[in-house]
Amino acid sequence: MVKIGNIELGEFPLLLAPMEDVSDPPFRAVCKQNGADLMYTEFISSEGLIRNAIKSRMKLDIFDYERPIGIQIFGGDEDSMALSAQIVDAVNPDLVDINFGCPVKKVVCKGAGAGILKDLPKMVKVTEAVVKSTNLPVTVKTRLGWDENSKNVEEVAERLQDVGIKALTVHGRTRAQMYKGDADWTLIAKIKNNPRIIIPIFGNGDIDSPQKALDYKNRFGIDGIMIGRAAIGYPWIFNEVKHFFKTGEILDAPTVQDRVDVCKQHLIKSVEWKGDWVGIVEMRRHYSQYFKGLDHFKEFRTRLVMADTKEQVLETLEDVVERYANIGITA
């Protein structure tokens, strides 16, 4: 049984990665329904929380059906991060996660996200400040290091465990790689095999099929897997991985009707949470992924992204079902 503090996550949990502009409550709802064991919010700026910025505060919205759920924060200042953790504490999530992995320039240049990988003492101080400021379990997500010549994640794991984190997720790339090239899980395995490390170690990067999930589970010995981009438009991946682990069989791919049904749920929750206009506009980024592999889909995608009302979107989705009812998905 994998545990983070007192949170029981099962034998080999599948985690939904925190993804900016993706991992909001509507998206998390469909992932939870399709097998995600632990989810995180989009990352939230510590400075934004302290300033009471509307967008940052909105990201604190969590719902009981999502549990267990962690709220992820980022920042490079000890005091701001500690205060943010106290604000998060009041919302009563199951845990607080620190983002030490985001490679985006606007985050890194503030010494936050993956930027802090260049300053390990500061990384330790920020982590310790967060741990001391909350009663919740604190976890961390990070990368292998800043670049190929400074892969320091093995030391990071020991130092952060020493100041009290309860789990560590490692994305198998450096900051310099961004999201390019193949993720390297060998250092993640070394952390897991380090006799000093007693906290759960989760691997992240490039898991896009049940077969690969099982291969990496067996090859690298980690405690669980975090899935990110492969779940966008395809939340079924969590249950597909679980089914493959249990039976060695691949579940049938979701039908067009399945895709439309989940897309509708996602849309309805998006509108409920964000309001009509924002909910509709922010769903537009998901349609290509939900219907990936449908031949000659361009006409419908255009209609979906041009639709101004929920009713127009729902009507188009019904037309998708009618058009593709007897046509297979090619990819």
mmCIF file of C-alpha atoms in Angstrom:
data_model
loop_
_atom_site.group_PDB
_atom_site.id
_atom_site.type_symbol
_atom_site.label_atom_id
_atom_site.label_comp_id
_atom_site.label_asym_id
_atom_site.label_seq_id
_atom_site.Cartn_x
_atom_site.Cartn_y
_atom_site.Cartn_z
ATOM 1 C CA MET A 1 0.000 0.000 0.000
ATOM 2 C CA VAL A 2 1.416 3.365 -1.075
ATOM 3 C CA LYS A 3 0.781 6.124 1.467
ATOM 4 C CA ILE A 4 1.486 9.841 1.540
ATOM 5 C CA GLY A 5 1.260 10.667 5.214
ATOM 6 C CA ASN A 6 -2.007 9.002 6.197
ATOM 7 C CA ILE A 7 -3.452 9.092 2.667
ATOM 8 C CA GLU A 8 -3.792 5.583 1.271
ATOM 9 C CA LEU A 9 -3.444 5.401 -2.510
ATOM 10 C CA GLY A 10 -3.577 1.687 -3.252
ATOM 11 C CA GLU A 11 -0.841 -0.635 -4.475
ATOM 12 C CA PHE A 12 0.360 1.363 -7.482
ATOM 13 C CA PRO A 13 -1.392 4.719 -7.822
ATOM 14 C CA LEU A 14 -1.846 6.624 -11.056
ATOM 15 C CA LEU A 15 -1.533 10.367 -10.605
ATOM 16 C CA LEU A 16 -2.867 13.119 -12.842
ATOM 17 C CA ALA A 17 -0.160 15.704 -13.461
ATOM 18 C CA PRO A 18 -0.812 19.340 -12.660
ATOM 19 C CA MET A 19 -0.898 21.063 -16.057
ATOM 20 C CA GLU A 20 -1.292 24.792 -16.492
ATOM 21 C CA ASP A 21 -4.532 25.738 -18.300
ATOM 22 C CA VAL A 22 -5.549 22.062 -18.370
ATOM 23 C CA SER A 23 -5.874 20.533 -14.879
ATOM 24 C CA ASP A 24 -8.871 22.575 -13.783
ATOM 25 C CA PRO A 25 -11.897 21.095 -11.949
ATOM 26 C CA PRO A 26 -13.839 20.181 -15.140
ATOM 27 C CA PHE A 27 -10.875 18.255 -16.562
ATOM 28 C CA ARG A 28 -10.080 16.656 -13.216
ATOM 29 C CA ALA A 29 -13.691 15.482 -12.925
ATOM 30 C CA VAL A 30 -13.521 13.387 -16.099
ATOM 31 C CA CYS A 31 -10.090 12.018 -15.140
ATOM 32 C CA LYS A 32 -11.308 11.016 -11.698
ATOM 33 C CA GLN A 33 -14.318 9.289 -13.231
ATOM 34 C CA ASN A 34 -11.938 7.357 -15.485
ATOM 35 C CA GLY A 35 -9.542 6.071 -12.861
ATOM 36 C CA ALA A 36 -7.097 8.742 -11.641
ATOM 37 C CA ASP A 37 -6.102 7.935 -8.039
ATOM 38 C CA LEU A 38 -4.568 11.270 -7.022
ATOM 39 C CA MET A 39 -4.908 14.624 -8.744
ATOM 40 C CA TYR A 40 -3.415 18.071 -8.385
ATOM 41 C CA THR A 41 -4.630 21.544 -9.205
ATOM 42 C CA GLU A 42 -2.912 23.684 -11.783
ATOM 43 C CA PHE A 43 0.073 25.340 -10.180
ATOM 44 C CA ILE A 44 -0.779 28.469 -8.228
ATOM 45 C CA SER A 45 1.507 31.462 -7.794
ATOM 46 C CA SER A 46 2.382 32.132 -4.166
ATOM 47 C CA GLU A 47 2.566 35.848 -4.948
ATOM 48 C CA GLY A 48 -0.856 35.694 -6.604
ATOM 49 C CA LEU A 49 -2.383 33.994 -3.574
ATOM 50 C CA ILE A 50 -0.961 36.573 -1.197
ATOM 51 C CA ARG A 51 -2.186 39.445 -3.408
ATOM 52 C CA ASN A 52 -5.595 37.766 -3.487
ATOM 53 C CA ALA A 53 -5.490 37.622 -7.288
ATOM 54 C CA ILE A 54 -8.818 36.317 -8.592
ATOM 55 C CA LYS A 55 -7.290 33.760 -10.968
ATOM 56 C CA SER A 56 -5.023 32.353 -8.255
ATOM 57 C CA ARG A 57 -7.860 32.127 -5.725
ATOM 58 C CA MET A 58 -10.142 30.446 -8.242
ATOM 59 C CA LYS A 59 -7.564 27.680 -8.670
ATOM 60 C CA LEU A 60 -8.087 26.790 -5.006
ATOM 61 C CA ASP A 61 -11.543 25.398 -5.818
ATOM 62 C CA ILE A 62 -11.638 21.707 -4.997
ATOM 63 C CA PHE A 63 -14.555 19.309 -4.568
ATOM 64 C CA ASP A 64 -15.113 16.328 -2.308
ATOM 65 C CA TYR A 65 -15.556 13.900 -5.208
ATOM 66 C CA GLU A 66 -11.976 14.704 -6.290
ATOM 67 C CA ARG A 67 -10.350 13.461 -3.098
ATOM 68 C CA PRO A 68 -7.604 12.759 -2.508
ATOM 69 C CA ILE A 69 -6.438 15.986 -4.121
ATOM 70 C CA GLY A 70 -3.391 18.174 -3.729
ATOM 71 C CA ILE A 71 -3.040 21.890 -4.320
ATOM 72 C CA GLN A 72 0.210 22.812 -6.060
ATOM 73 C CA ILE A 73 1.981 26.100 -5.366
ATOM 74 C CA PHE A 74 5.113 27.689 -6.816
ATOM 75 C CA GLY A 75 7.398 30.540 -5.884
ATOM 76 C CA GLY A 76 10.972 31.344 -4.997
ATOM 77 C CA ASP A 77 10.552 33.215 -1.719
ATOM 78 C CA GLU A 78 10.440 31.319 1.589
ATOM 79 C CA ASP A 79 8.064 33.692 3.362
ATOM 80 C CA SER A 80 5.642 33.927 0.448
ATOM 81 C CA MET A 81 5.591 30.159 0.017
ATOM 82 C CA ALA A 82 5.038 29.607 3.743
ATOM 83 C CA LEU A 83 2.164 32.088 3.787
ATOM 84 C CA SER A 84 0.688 30.506 0.655
ATOM 85 C CA ALA A 85 0.761 27.097 2.320
ATOM 86 C CA GLN A 86 -1.254 28.530 5.210
ATOM 87 C CA ILE A 87 -3.811 29.952 2.769
ATOM 88 C CA VAL A 88 -3.997 26.554 1.046
ATOM 89 C CA ASP A 89 -4.355 24.841 4.421
ATOM 90 C CA ALA A 90 -7.588 26.750 5.033
ATOM 91 C CA VAL A 91 -9.170 25.213 1.920
ATOM 92 C CA ASN A 92 -8.555 21.745 3.378
ATOM 93 C CA PRO A 93 -7.039 19.776 0.504
ATOM 94 C CA ASP A 94 -5.413 16.427 1.245
ATOM 95 C CA LEU A 95 -1.887 17.661 0.614
ATOM 96 C CA VAL A 96 0.248 20.575 -0.590
ATOM 97 C CA ASP A 97 2.578 20.079 -3.542
ATOM 98 C CA ILE A 98 5.501 22.334 -4.425
ATOM 99 C CA ASN A 99 6.324 22.866 -8.092
ATOM 100 C CA PHE A 100 10.074 22.753 -8.585
ATOM 101 C CA GLY A 101 9.757 21.501 -12.145
ATOM 102 C CA CYS A 102 7.996 24.005 -14.391
ATOM 103 C CA PRO A 103 10.456 24.919 -17.183
ATOM 104 C CA VAL A 104 8.598 27.960 -18.536
ATOM 105 C CA LYS A 105 10.784 31.067 -18.752
ATOM 106 C CA LYS A 106 8.425 33.456 -16.944
ATOM 107 C CA VAL A 107 8.437 31.111 -13.920
ATOM 108 C CA VAL A 108 12.107 30.139 -14.049
ATOM 109 C CA CYS A 109 13.358 33.732 -14.276
ATOM 110 C CA LYS A 110 11.787 34.400 -10.858
ATOM 111 C CA GLY A 111 13.814 31.596 -9.326
ATOM 112 C CA ALA A 112 10.703 29.421 -9.094
ATOM 113 C CA GLY A 113 9.680 26.144 -10.735
ATOM 114 C CA ALA A 114 12.710 24.459 -12.285
ATOM 115 C CA GLY A 115 14.678 27.687 -11.817
ATOM 116 C CA ILE A 116 15.357 26.759 -8.211
ATOM 117 C CA LEU A 117 17.262 23.639 -9.337
ATOM 118 C CA LYS A 118 20.282 25.935 -9.762
ATOM 119 C CA ASP A 119 20.188 26.793 -6.053
ATOM 120 C CA LEU A 120 19.766 23.651 -3.954
ATOM 121 C CA PRO A 121 20.218 25.382 -0.551
ATOM 122 C CA LYS A 122 17.384 27.757 -1.458
ATOM 123 C CA MET A 123 15.263 24.830 -2.640
ATOM 124 C CA VAL A 124 15.743 23.158 0.735
ATOM 125 C CA LYS A 125 14.923 26.362 2.649
ATOM 126 C CA VAL A 126 11.735 26.996 0.672
ATOM 127 C CA THR A 127 10.624 23.394 1.163
ATOM 128 C CA GLU A 128 11.344 23.475 4.885
ATOM 129 C CA ALA A 129 9.410 26.741 5.238
ATOM 130 C CA VAL A 130 6.363 25.178 3.578
ATOM 131 C CA VAL A 131 6.582 21.980 5.658
ATOM 132 C CA LYS A 132 6.733 24.007 8.891
ATOM 133 C CA SER A 133 3.809 26.251 7.947
ATOM 134 C CA THR A 134 1.173 23.566 7.317
ATOM 135 C CA ASN A 135 -0.275 20.507 8.986
ATOM 136 C CA LEU A 136 -0.870 18.897 5.592
ATOM 137 C CA PRO A 137 1.537 16.417 4.000
ATOM 138 C CA VAL A 138 3.903 18.257 1.658
ATOM 139 C CA THR A 139 5.042 16.687 -1.611
ATOM 140 C CA VAL A 140 7.326 17.952 -4.370
ATOM 141 C CA LYS A 141 7.418 17.656 -8.170
ATOM 142 C CA THR A 142 10.722 18.370 -9.848
ATOM 143 C CA ARG A 143 13.044 17.454 -12.747
ATOM 144 C CA LEU A 144 16.368 15.643 -13.084
ATOM 145 C CA GLY A 145 18.289 18.904 -12.851
ATOM 146 C CA TRP A 146 18.865 22.179 -14.653
ATOM 147 C CA ASP A 147 20.744 20.692 -17.609
ATOM 148 C CA GLU A 148 22.731 17.651 -18.700
ATOM 149 C CA ASN A 149 25.730 18.740 -16.610
ATOM 150 C CA SER A 150 23.826 19.341 -13.370
ATOM 151 C CA LYS A 151 21.534 16.388 -12.777
ATOM 152 C CA ASN A 152 21.258 16.734 -9.013
ATOM 153 C CA VAL A 153 17.926 15.049 -8.348
ATOM 154 C CA GLU A 154 19.444 12.250 -6.251
ATOM 155 C CA GLU A 155 20.782 14.785 -3.784
ATOM 156 C CA VAL A 156 17.540 16.760 -4.043
ATOM 157 C CA ALA A 157 15.553 13.679 -2.989
ATOM 158 C CA GLU A 158 17.654 13.090 0.124
ATOM 159 C CA ARG A 159 17.758 16.747 1.166
ATOM 160 C CA LEU A 160 14.025 17.290 0.715
ATOM 161 C CA GLN A 161 13.127 14.067 2.514
ATOM 162 C CA ASP A 162 15.317 15.250 5.388
ATOM 163 C CA VAL A 163 13.256 18.432 5.776
ATOM 164 C CA GLY A 164 9.975 16.561 5.808
ATOM 165 C CA ILE A 165 8.404 15.992 2.402
ATOM 166 C CA LYS A 166 6.163 12.916 2.221
ATOM 167 C CA ALA A 167 6.516 12.006 -1.482
ATOM 168 C CA LEU A 168 8.493 13.051 -4.547
ATOM 169 C CA THR A 169 7.517 13.047 -8.221
ATOM 170 C CA VAL A 170 10.319 13.333 -10.768
ATOM 171 C CA HIS A 171 9.846 14.271 -14.405
ATOM 172 C CA GLY A 172 12.563 12.458 -16.323
ATOM 173 C CA ARG A 173 13.912 15.488 -18.174
ATOM 174 C CA THR A 174 16.113 18.449 -17.309
ATOM 175 C CA ARG A 175 14.877 22.009 -17.486
ATOM 176 C CA ALA A 176 17.028 22.532 -20.592
ATOM 177 C CA GLN A 177 15.146 19.750 -22.370
ATOM 178 C CA MET A 178 11.774 21.369 -21.682
ATOM 179 C CA TYR A 179 9.435 18.666 -23.112
ATOM 180 C CA LYS A 180 11.735 17.537 -25.937
ATOM 181 C CA GLY A 181 13.585 14.266 -26.362
ATOM 182 C CA ASP A 182 12.882 11.114 -24.399
ATOM 183 C CA ALA A 183 12.364 11.133 -20.657
ATOM 184 C CA ASP A 184 15.168 9.328 -18.800
ATOM 185 C CA TRP A 185 13.886 7.336 -15.825
ATOM 186 C CA THR A 186 17.214 5.796 -14.784
ATOM 187 C CA LEU A 187 17.888 8.441 -12.122
ATOM 188 C CA ILE A 188 14.323 8.050 -10.849
ATOM 189 C CA ALA A 189 15.059 4.346 -10.343
ATOM 190 C CA LYS A 190 18.301 5.209 -8.520
ATOM 191 C CA ILE A 191 16.374 7.392 -6.085
ATOM 192 C CA LYS A 192 13.866 4.620 -5.465
ATOM 193 C CA ASN A 193 16.701 2.125 -4.863
ATOM 194 C CA ASN A 194 18.544 4.431 -2.468
ATOM 195 C CA PRO A 195 18.241 2.772 0.977
ATOM 196 C CA ARG A 196 18.039 6.220 2.579
ATOM 197 C CA ILE A 197 14.829 7.053 0.707
ATOM 198 C CA ILE A 198 11.678 5.904 2.484
ATOM 199 C CA ILE A 199 9.076 8.204 0.916
ATOM 200 C CA PRO A 200 7.084 7.201 -2.196
ATOM 201 C CA ILE A 201 8.804 8.017 -5.489
ATOM 202 C CA PHE A 202 6.620 8.640 -8.540
ATOM 203 C CA GLY A 203 7.840 8.780 -12.123
ATOM 204 C CA ASN A 204 6.588 11.176 -14.788
ATOM 205 C CA GLY A 205 7.298 11.632 -18.478
ATOM 206 C CA ASP A 206 6.281 9.942 -21.738
ATOM 207 C CA ILE A 207 3.749 7.456 -20.339
ATOM 208 C CA ASP A 208 1.217 7.253 -23.154
ATOM 209 C CA SER A 209 0.063 3.615 -23.204
ATOM 210 C CA PRO A 210 -0.755 0.761 -20.816
ATOM 211 C CA GLN A 211 2.141 -1.273 -22.206
ATOM 212 C CA LYS A 212 4.637 1.481 -21.501
ATOM 213 C CA ALA A 213 3.212 2.020 -18.013
ATOM 214 C CA LEU A 214 3.735 -1.656 -17.138
ATOM 215 C CA ASP A 215 7.190 -1.707 -18.694
ATOM 216 C CA TYR A 216 8.295 1.340 -16.685
ATOM 217 C CA LYS A 217 6.686 -0.006 -13.503
ATOM 218 C CA ASN A 218 8.669 -3.229 -13.824
ATOM 219 C CA ARG A 219 11.878 -1.700 -15.126
ATOM 220 C CA PHE A 220 12.248 1.221 -12.758
ATOM 221 C CA GLY A 221 10.519 -0.030 -9.603
ATOM 222 C CA ILE A 222 8.782 3.236 -8.785
ATOM 223 C CA ASP A 223 5.789 3.488 -6.414
ATOM 224 C CA GLY A 224 3.396 4.959 -8.958
ATOM 225 C CA ILE A 225 3.179 6.852 -12.217
ATOM 226 C CA MET A 226 2.083 10.409 -12.982
ATOM 227 C CA ILE A 227 0.409 10.909 -16.351
ATOM 228 C CA GLY A 228 0.068 14.322 -17.957
ATOM 229 C CA ARG A 229 -0.200 15.072 -21.657
ATOM 230 C CA ALA A 230 -1.481 11.604 -22.573
ATOM 231 C CA ALA A 231 -4.629 12.277 -20.519
ATOM 232 C CA ILE A 232 -5.568 15.437 -22.417
ATOM 233 C CA GLY A 233 -8.625 14.484 -24.447
ATOM 234 C CA TYR A 234 -8.093 10.891 -23.361
ATOM 235 C CA PRO A 235 -8.950 10.438 -19.646
ATOM 236 C CA TRP A 236 -9.603 6.750 -20.353
ATOM 237 C CA ILE A 237 -5.879 6.093 -20.099
ATOM 238 C CA PHE A 238 -6.036 5.633 -16.320
ATOM 239 C CA ASN A 239 -8.548 2.783 -16.435
ATOM 240 C CA GLU A 240 -6.825 1.318 -19.481
ATOM 241 C CA VAL A 241 -3.542 1.112 -17.547
ATOM 242 C CA LYS A 242 -5.244 -0.431 -14.513
ATOM 243 C CA HIS A 243 -7.029 -3.012 -16.636
ATOM 244 C CA PHE A 244 -3.807 -3.958 -18.419
ATOM 245 C CA PHE A 245 -1.988 -4.341 -15.089
ATOM 246 C CA LYS A 246 -4.674 -6.729 -13.840
ATOM 247 C CA THR A 247 -5.389 -8.774 -16.951
ATOM 248 C CA GLY A 248 -2.664 -8.175 -19.523
ATOM 249 C CA GLU A 249 -5.444 -7.222 -21.941
ATOM 250 C CA ILE A 250 -6.012 -3.940 -23.750
ATOM 251 C CA LEU A 251 -9.448 -2.435 -23.216
ATOM 252 C CA ASP A 252 -11.407 -1.579 -26.329
ATOM 253 C CA ALA A 253 -10.777 2.021 -27.334
ATOM 254 C CA PRO A 254 -13.562 4.460 -26.493
ATOM 255 C CA THR A 255 -16.194 4.703 -29.208
ATOM 256 C CA VAL A 256 -17.213 7.970 -30.813
ATOM 257 C CA GLN A 257 -20.247 7.934 -28.508
ATOM 258 C CA ASP A 258 -17.947 7.493 -25.487
ATOM 259 C CA ARG A 259 -15.827 10.412 -26.629
ATOM 260 C CA VAL A 260 -18.833 12.627 -27.166
ATOM 261 C CA ASP A 261 -20.340 11.688 -23.780
ATOM 262 C CA VAL A 262 -17.167 12.565 -21.856
ATOM 263 C CA CYS A 263 -16.623 15.707 -23.921
ATOM 264 C CA LYS A 264 -20.171 16.793 -23.038
ATOM 265 C CA GLN A 265 -19.542 16.191 -19.327
ATOM 266 C CA HIS A 266 -16.337 18.208 -19.574
ATOM 267 C CA LEU A 267 -18.141 21.050 -21.363
ATOM 268 C CA ILE A 268 -21.058 21.167 -18.924
ATOM 269 C CA LYS A 269 -18.737 21.255 -15.909
ATOM 270 C CA SER A 270 -16.608 23.895 -17.616
ATOM 271 C CA VAL A 271 -19.624 26.152 -18.112
ATOM 272 C CA GLU A 272 -20.879 25.519 -14.582
ATOM 273 C CA TRP A 273 -17.518 26.438 -13.038
ATOM 274 C CA LYS A 274 -16.342 29.258 -15.318
ATOM 275 C CA GLY A 275 -19.569 30.721 -16.636
ATOM 276 C CA ASP A 276 -21.019 30.451 -20.132
ATOM 277 C CA TRP A 277 -18.531 32.431 -22.187
ATOM 278 C CA VAL A 278 -15.230 31.487 -20.519
ATOM 279 C CA GLY A 279 -16.375 27.896 -20.120
ATOM 280 C CA ILE A 280 -17.066 27.600 -23.847
ATOM 281 C CA VAL A 281 -13.899 29.399 -24.973
ATOM 282 C CA GLU A 282 -11.585 27.394 -22.716
ATOM 283 C CA MET A 283 -13.060 24.084 -23.910
ATOM 284 C CA ARG A 284 -11.920 24.847 -27.469
ATOM 285 C CA ARG A 285 -8.381 23.650 -26.765
ATOM 286 C CA HIS A 286 -9.664 20.148 -25.949
ATOM 287 C CA TYR A 287 -11.711 19.199 -29.022
ATOM 288 C CA SER A 288 -8.824 18.180 -31.271
ATOM 289 C CA GLN A 289 -7.598 15.761 -28.610
ATOM 290 C CA TYR A 290 -11.009 14.261 -27.832
ATOM 291 C CA PHE A 291 -11.584 13.450 -31.494
ATOM 292 C CA LYS A 292 -8.047 12.651 -32.566
ATOM 293 C CA GLY A 293 -8.043 9.945 -35.225
ATOM 294 C CA LEU A 294 -11.404 10.770 -36.787
ATOM 295 C CA ASP A 295 -10.953 11.212 -40.515
ATOM 296 C CA HIS A 296 -12.127 14.445 -42.121
ATOM 297 C CA PHE A 297 -12.960 15.997 -38.750
ATOM 298 C CA LYS A 298 -11.905 19.522 -39.713
ATOM 299 C CA GLU A 299 -15.457 20.689 -40.494
ATOM 300 C CA PHE A 300 -16.689 19.632 -37.057
ATOM 301 C CA ARG A 301 -13.659 21.048 -35.256
ATOM 302 C CA THR A 302 -14.282 24.394 -36.943
ATOM 303 C CA ARG A 303 -17.910 24.340 -35.839
ATOM 304 C CA LEU A 304 -16.922 23.436 -32.277
ATOM 305 C CA VAL A 305 -14.357 26.217 -31.916
ATOM 306 C CA MET A 306 -16.650 28.783 -33.572
ATOM 307 C CA ALA A 307 -19.665 27.935 -31.393
ATOM 308 C CA ASP A 308 -20.713 30.739 -29.046
ATOM 309 C CA THR A 309 -23.242 28.877 -26.908
ATOM 310 C CA LYS A 310 -23.371 25.605 -25.032
ATOM 311 C CA GLU A 311 -26.368 24.592 -27.131
ATOM 312 C CA GLN A 312 -24.405 25.037 -30.362
ATOM 313 C CA VAL A 313 -21.586 22.878 -29.037
ATOM 314 C CA LEU A 314 -23.964 20.147 -27.877
ATOM 315 C CA GLU A 315 -25.769 20.178 -31.223
ATOM 316 C CA THR A 316 -22.449 19.817 -33.067
ATOM 317 C CA LEU A 317 -21.448 16.942 -30.801
ATOM 318 C CA GLU A 318 -24.681 15.151 -31.661
ATOM 319 C CA ASP A 319 -23.883 15.653 -35.350
ATOM 320 C CA VAL A 320 -20.467 14.084 -34.714
ATOM 321 C CA VAL A 321 -22.153 10.964 -33.326
ATOM 322 C CA GLU A 322 -24.480 10.776 -36.309
ATOM 323 C CA ARG A 323 -21.664 11.289 -38.832
ATOM 324 C CA TYR A 324 -19.223 8.788 -37.320
ATOM 325 C CA ALA A 325 -21.583 6.209 -35.834
ATOM 326 C CA ASN A 326 -20.419 3.438 -38.133
ATOM 327 C CA ILE A 327 -16.905 4.641 -38.880
ATOM 328 C CA GLY A 328 -13.893 3.429 -36.872
ATOM 329 C CA ILE A 329 -11.255 5.616 -35.299
ATOM 330 C CA THR A 330 -7.944 5.334 -37.125
ATOM 331 C CA ALA A 331 -5.559 6.423 -34.392
#
